[in-house]
Coordinates of N, CA, C and O in Angstrom, one line a residue:
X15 N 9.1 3.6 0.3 CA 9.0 2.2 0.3 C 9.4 1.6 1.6 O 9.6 0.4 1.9
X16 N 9.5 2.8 2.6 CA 9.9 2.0 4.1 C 10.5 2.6 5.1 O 10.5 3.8 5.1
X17 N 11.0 2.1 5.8 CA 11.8 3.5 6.8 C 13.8 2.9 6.4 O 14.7 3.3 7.2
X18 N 14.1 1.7 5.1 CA 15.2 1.9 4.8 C 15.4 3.4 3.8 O 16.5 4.0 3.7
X19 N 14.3 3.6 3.1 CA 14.1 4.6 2.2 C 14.0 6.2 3.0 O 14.6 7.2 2.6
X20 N 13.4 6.2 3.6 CA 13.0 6.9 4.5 C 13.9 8.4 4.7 O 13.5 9.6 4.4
X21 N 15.2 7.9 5.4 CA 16.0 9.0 5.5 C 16.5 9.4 3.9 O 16.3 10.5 3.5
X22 N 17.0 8.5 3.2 CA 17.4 9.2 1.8 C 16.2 10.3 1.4 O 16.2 11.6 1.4
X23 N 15.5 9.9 1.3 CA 14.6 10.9 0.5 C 14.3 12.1 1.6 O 13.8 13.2 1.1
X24 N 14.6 12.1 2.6 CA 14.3 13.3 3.8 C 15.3 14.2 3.7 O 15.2 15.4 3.8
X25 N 16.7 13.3 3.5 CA 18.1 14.3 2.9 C 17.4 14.8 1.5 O 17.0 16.0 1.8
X26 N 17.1 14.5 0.5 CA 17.1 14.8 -0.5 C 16.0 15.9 -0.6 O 16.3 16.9 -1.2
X27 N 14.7 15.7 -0.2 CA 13.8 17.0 -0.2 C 14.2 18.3 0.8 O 14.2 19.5 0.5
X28 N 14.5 17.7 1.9 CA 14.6 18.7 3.3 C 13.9 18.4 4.3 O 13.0 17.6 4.2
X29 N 14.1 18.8 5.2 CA 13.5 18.2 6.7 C 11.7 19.3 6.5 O 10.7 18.8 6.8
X30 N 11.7 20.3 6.2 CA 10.3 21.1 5.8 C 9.7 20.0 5.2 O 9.1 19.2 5.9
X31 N 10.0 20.1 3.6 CA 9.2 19.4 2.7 C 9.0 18.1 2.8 O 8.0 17.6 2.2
X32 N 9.9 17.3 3.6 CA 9.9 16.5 3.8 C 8.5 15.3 5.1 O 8.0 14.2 5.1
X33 N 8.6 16.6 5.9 CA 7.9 16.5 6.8 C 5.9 17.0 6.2 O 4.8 16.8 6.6
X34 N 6.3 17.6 5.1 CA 5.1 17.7 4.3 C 4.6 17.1 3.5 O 3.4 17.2 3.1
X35 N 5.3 16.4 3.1 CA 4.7 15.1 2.4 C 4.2 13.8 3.2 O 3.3 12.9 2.8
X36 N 5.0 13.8 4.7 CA 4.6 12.7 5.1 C 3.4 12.9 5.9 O 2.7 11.9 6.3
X37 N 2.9 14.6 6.4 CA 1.8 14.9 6.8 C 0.2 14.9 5.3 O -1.0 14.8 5.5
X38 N 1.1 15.2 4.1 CA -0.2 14.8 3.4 C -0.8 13.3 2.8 O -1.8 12.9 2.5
X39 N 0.5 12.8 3.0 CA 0.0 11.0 2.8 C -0.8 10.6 4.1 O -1.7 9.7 3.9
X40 N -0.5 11.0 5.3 CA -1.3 10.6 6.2 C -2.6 10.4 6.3 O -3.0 9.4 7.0
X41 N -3.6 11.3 5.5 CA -4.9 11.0 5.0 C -5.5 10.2 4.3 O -6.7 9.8 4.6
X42 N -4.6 9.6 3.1 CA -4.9 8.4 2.5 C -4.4 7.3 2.7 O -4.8 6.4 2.1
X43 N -3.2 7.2 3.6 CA -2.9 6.1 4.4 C -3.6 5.5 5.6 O -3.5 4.3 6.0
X44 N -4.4 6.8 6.2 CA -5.5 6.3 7.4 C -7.0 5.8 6.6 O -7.8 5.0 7.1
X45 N -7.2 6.6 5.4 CA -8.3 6.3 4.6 C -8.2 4.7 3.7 O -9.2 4.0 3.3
X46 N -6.8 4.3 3.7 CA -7.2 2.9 2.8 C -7.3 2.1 3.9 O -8.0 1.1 3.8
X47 N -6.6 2.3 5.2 CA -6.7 1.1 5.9 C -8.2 1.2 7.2 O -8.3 0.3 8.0
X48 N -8.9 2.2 7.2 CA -10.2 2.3 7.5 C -10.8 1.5 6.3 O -11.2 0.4 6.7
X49 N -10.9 1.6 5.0 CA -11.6 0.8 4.3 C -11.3 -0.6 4.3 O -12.2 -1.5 4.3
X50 N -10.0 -0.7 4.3 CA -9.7 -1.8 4.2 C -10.5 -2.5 5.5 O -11.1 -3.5 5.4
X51 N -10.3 -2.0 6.7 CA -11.0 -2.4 8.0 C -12.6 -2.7 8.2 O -13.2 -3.5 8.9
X52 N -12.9 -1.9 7.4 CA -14.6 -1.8 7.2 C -14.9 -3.1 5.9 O -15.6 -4.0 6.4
X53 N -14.6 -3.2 5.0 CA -14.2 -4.9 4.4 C -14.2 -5.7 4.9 O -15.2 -6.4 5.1
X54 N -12.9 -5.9 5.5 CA -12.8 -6.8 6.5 C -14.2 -7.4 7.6 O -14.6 -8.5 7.5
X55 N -14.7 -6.5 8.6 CA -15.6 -6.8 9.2 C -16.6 -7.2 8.2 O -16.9 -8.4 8.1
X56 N -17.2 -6.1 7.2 CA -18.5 -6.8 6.3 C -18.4 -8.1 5.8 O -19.4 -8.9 5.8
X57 N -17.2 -8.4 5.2 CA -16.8 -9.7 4.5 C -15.1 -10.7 5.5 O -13.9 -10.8 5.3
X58 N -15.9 -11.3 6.5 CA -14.4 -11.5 7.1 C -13.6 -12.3 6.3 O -12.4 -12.3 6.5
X59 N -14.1 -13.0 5.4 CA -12.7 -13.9 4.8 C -11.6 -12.9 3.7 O -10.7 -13.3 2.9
X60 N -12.1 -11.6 4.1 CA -11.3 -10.4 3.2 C -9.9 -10.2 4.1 O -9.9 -9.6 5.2
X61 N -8.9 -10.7 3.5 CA -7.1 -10.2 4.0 C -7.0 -8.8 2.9 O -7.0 -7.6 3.3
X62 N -6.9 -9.2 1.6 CA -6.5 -8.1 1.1 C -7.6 -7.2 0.0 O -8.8 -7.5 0.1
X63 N -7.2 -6.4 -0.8 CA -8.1 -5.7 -1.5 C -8.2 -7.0 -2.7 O -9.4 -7.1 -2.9
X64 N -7.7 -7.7 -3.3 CA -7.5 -8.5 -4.1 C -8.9 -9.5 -3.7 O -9.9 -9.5 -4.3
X65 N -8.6 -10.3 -2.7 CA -10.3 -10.6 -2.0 C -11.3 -10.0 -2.2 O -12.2 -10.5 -2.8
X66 N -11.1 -8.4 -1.7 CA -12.3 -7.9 -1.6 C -12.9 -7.5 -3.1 O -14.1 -7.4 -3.2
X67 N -12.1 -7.3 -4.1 CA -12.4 -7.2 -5.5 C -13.2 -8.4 -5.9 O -14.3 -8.3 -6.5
X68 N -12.5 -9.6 -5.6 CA -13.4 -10.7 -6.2 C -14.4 -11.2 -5.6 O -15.0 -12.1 -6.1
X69 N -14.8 -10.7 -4.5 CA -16.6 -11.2 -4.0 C -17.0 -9.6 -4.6 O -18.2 -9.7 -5.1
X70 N -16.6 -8.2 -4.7 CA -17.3 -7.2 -4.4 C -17.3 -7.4 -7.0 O -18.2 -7.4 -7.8
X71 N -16.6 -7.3 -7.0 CA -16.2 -6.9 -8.5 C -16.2 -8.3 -9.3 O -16.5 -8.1 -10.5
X72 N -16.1 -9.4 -8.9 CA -16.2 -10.3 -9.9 C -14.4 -10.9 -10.1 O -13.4 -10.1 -10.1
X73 N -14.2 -12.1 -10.2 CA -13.1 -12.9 -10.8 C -12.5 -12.1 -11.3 O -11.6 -11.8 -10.6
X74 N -12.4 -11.5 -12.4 CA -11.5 -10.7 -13.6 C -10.9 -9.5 -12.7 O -9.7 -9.2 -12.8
X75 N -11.9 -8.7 -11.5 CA -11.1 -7.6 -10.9 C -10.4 -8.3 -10.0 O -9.2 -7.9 -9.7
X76 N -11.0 -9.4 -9.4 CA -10.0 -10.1 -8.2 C -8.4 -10.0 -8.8 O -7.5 -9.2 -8.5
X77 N -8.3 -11.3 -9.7 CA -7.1 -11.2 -10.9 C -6.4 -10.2 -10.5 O -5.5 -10.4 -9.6
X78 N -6.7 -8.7 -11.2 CA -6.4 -7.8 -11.7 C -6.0 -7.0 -10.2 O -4.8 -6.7 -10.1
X79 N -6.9 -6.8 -8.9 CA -6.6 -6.7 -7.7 C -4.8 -7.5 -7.5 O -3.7 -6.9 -7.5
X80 N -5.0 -8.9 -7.4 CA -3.9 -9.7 -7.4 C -2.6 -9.2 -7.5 O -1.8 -8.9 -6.7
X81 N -2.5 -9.2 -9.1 CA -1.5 -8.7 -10.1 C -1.3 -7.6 -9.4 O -0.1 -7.5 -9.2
X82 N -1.8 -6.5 -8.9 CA -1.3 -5.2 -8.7 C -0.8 -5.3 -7.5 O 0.2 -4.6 -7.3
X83 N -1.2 -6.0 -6.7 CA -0.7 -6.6 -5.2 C 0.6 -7.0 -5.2 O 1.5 -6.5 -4.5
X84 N 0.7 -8.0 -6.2 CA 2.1 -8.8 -6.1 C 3.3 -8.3 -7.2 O 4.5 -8.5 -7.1
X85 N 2.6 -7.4 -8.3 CA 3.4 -6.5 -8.8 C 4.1 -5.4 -7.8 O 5.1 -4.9 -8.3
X86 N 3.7 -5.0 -6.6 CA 3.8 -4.0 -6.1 C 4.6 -4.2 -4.8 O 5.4 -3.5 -4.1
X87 N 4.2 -5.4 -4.7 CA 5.3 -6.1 -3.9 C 6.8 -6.6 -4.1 O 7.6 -6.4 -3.2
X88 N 6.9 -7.1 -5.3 CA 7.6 -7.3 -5.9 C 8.6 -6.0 -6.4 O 9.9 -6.0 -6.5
X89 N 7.8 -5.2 -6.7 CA 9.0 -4.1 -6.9 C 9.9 -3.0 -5.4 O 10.9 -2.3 -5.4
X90 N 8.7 -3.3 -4.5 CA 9.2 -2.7 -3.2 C 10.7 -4.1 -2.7 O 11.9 -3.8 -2.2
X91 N 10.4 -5.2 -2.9 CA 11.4 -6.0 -2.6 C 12.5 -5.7 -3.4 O 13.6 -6.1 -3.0
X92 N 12.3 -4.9 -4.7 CA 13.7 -4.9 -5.3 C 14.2 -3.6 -5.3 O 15.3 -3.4 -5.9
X93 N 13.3 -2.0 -4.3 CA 13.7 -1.3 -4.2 C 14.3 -1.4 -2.9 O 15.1 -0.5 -2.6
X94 N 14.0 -2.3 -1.9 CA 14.7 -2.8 -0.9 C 16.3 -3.6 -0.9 O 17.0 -4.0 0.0
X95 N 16.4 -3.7 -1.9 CA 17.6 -4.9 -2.8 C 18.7 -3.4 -3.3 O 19.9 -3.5 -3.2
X96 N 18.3 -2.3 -3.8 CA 18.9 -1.4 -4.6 C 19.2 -0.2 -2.6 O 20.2 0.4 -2.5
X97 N 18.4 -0.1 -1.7 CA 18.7 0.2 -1.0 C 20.2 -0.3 -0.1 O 21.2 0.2 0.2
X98 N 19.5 -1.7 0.0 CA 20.6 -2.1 0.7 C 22.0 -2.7 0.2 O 22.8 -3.2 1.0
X99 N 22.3 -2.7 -1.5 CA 23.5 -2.4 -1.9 C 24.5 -1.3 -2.1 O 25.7 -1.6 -2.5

């Protein structure tokens, strides 16, 4: 959830495994934000995937985009809240 999270979990797996997980996310961390980039240009009024659901998918997925957006947000701010107490 960030670089406050960051070292806990690197103590906790090991500096190996650790370093292996952040080399296998790297693929789909470069892959959502290429797409996300390629959106963007095709549709410029696109910020987030929530946008891009509702010109690409219709109102109901935009919604649904939304909610998963600010759900997700929402719980990184409160695993930021449990870090830094």
């Amino acid at each position: 959830t960030g670089v406050l999270a960051l070292g806990g979990q690197m103590a906790s797996l090991g500096l190996p495994c650790g370093l292996l997980v952040l080399l296998l996310c790297y693929p789909l961390n470069l892959f959502t934000s290429l797409l996300l980039g390629h959106v963007h240009r095709a549709l410029p009024g696109v910020v987030t995937f929530g946008d891009a659901l509702s010109i690409l998918l219709g109102r109901a997925a935009g919604i649904w985009g939304y909610a998963v957006l600010y759900i997700y947000l929402f719980l990184t701010m409160a695993n930021y809240m449990i870090v830094l107490s």
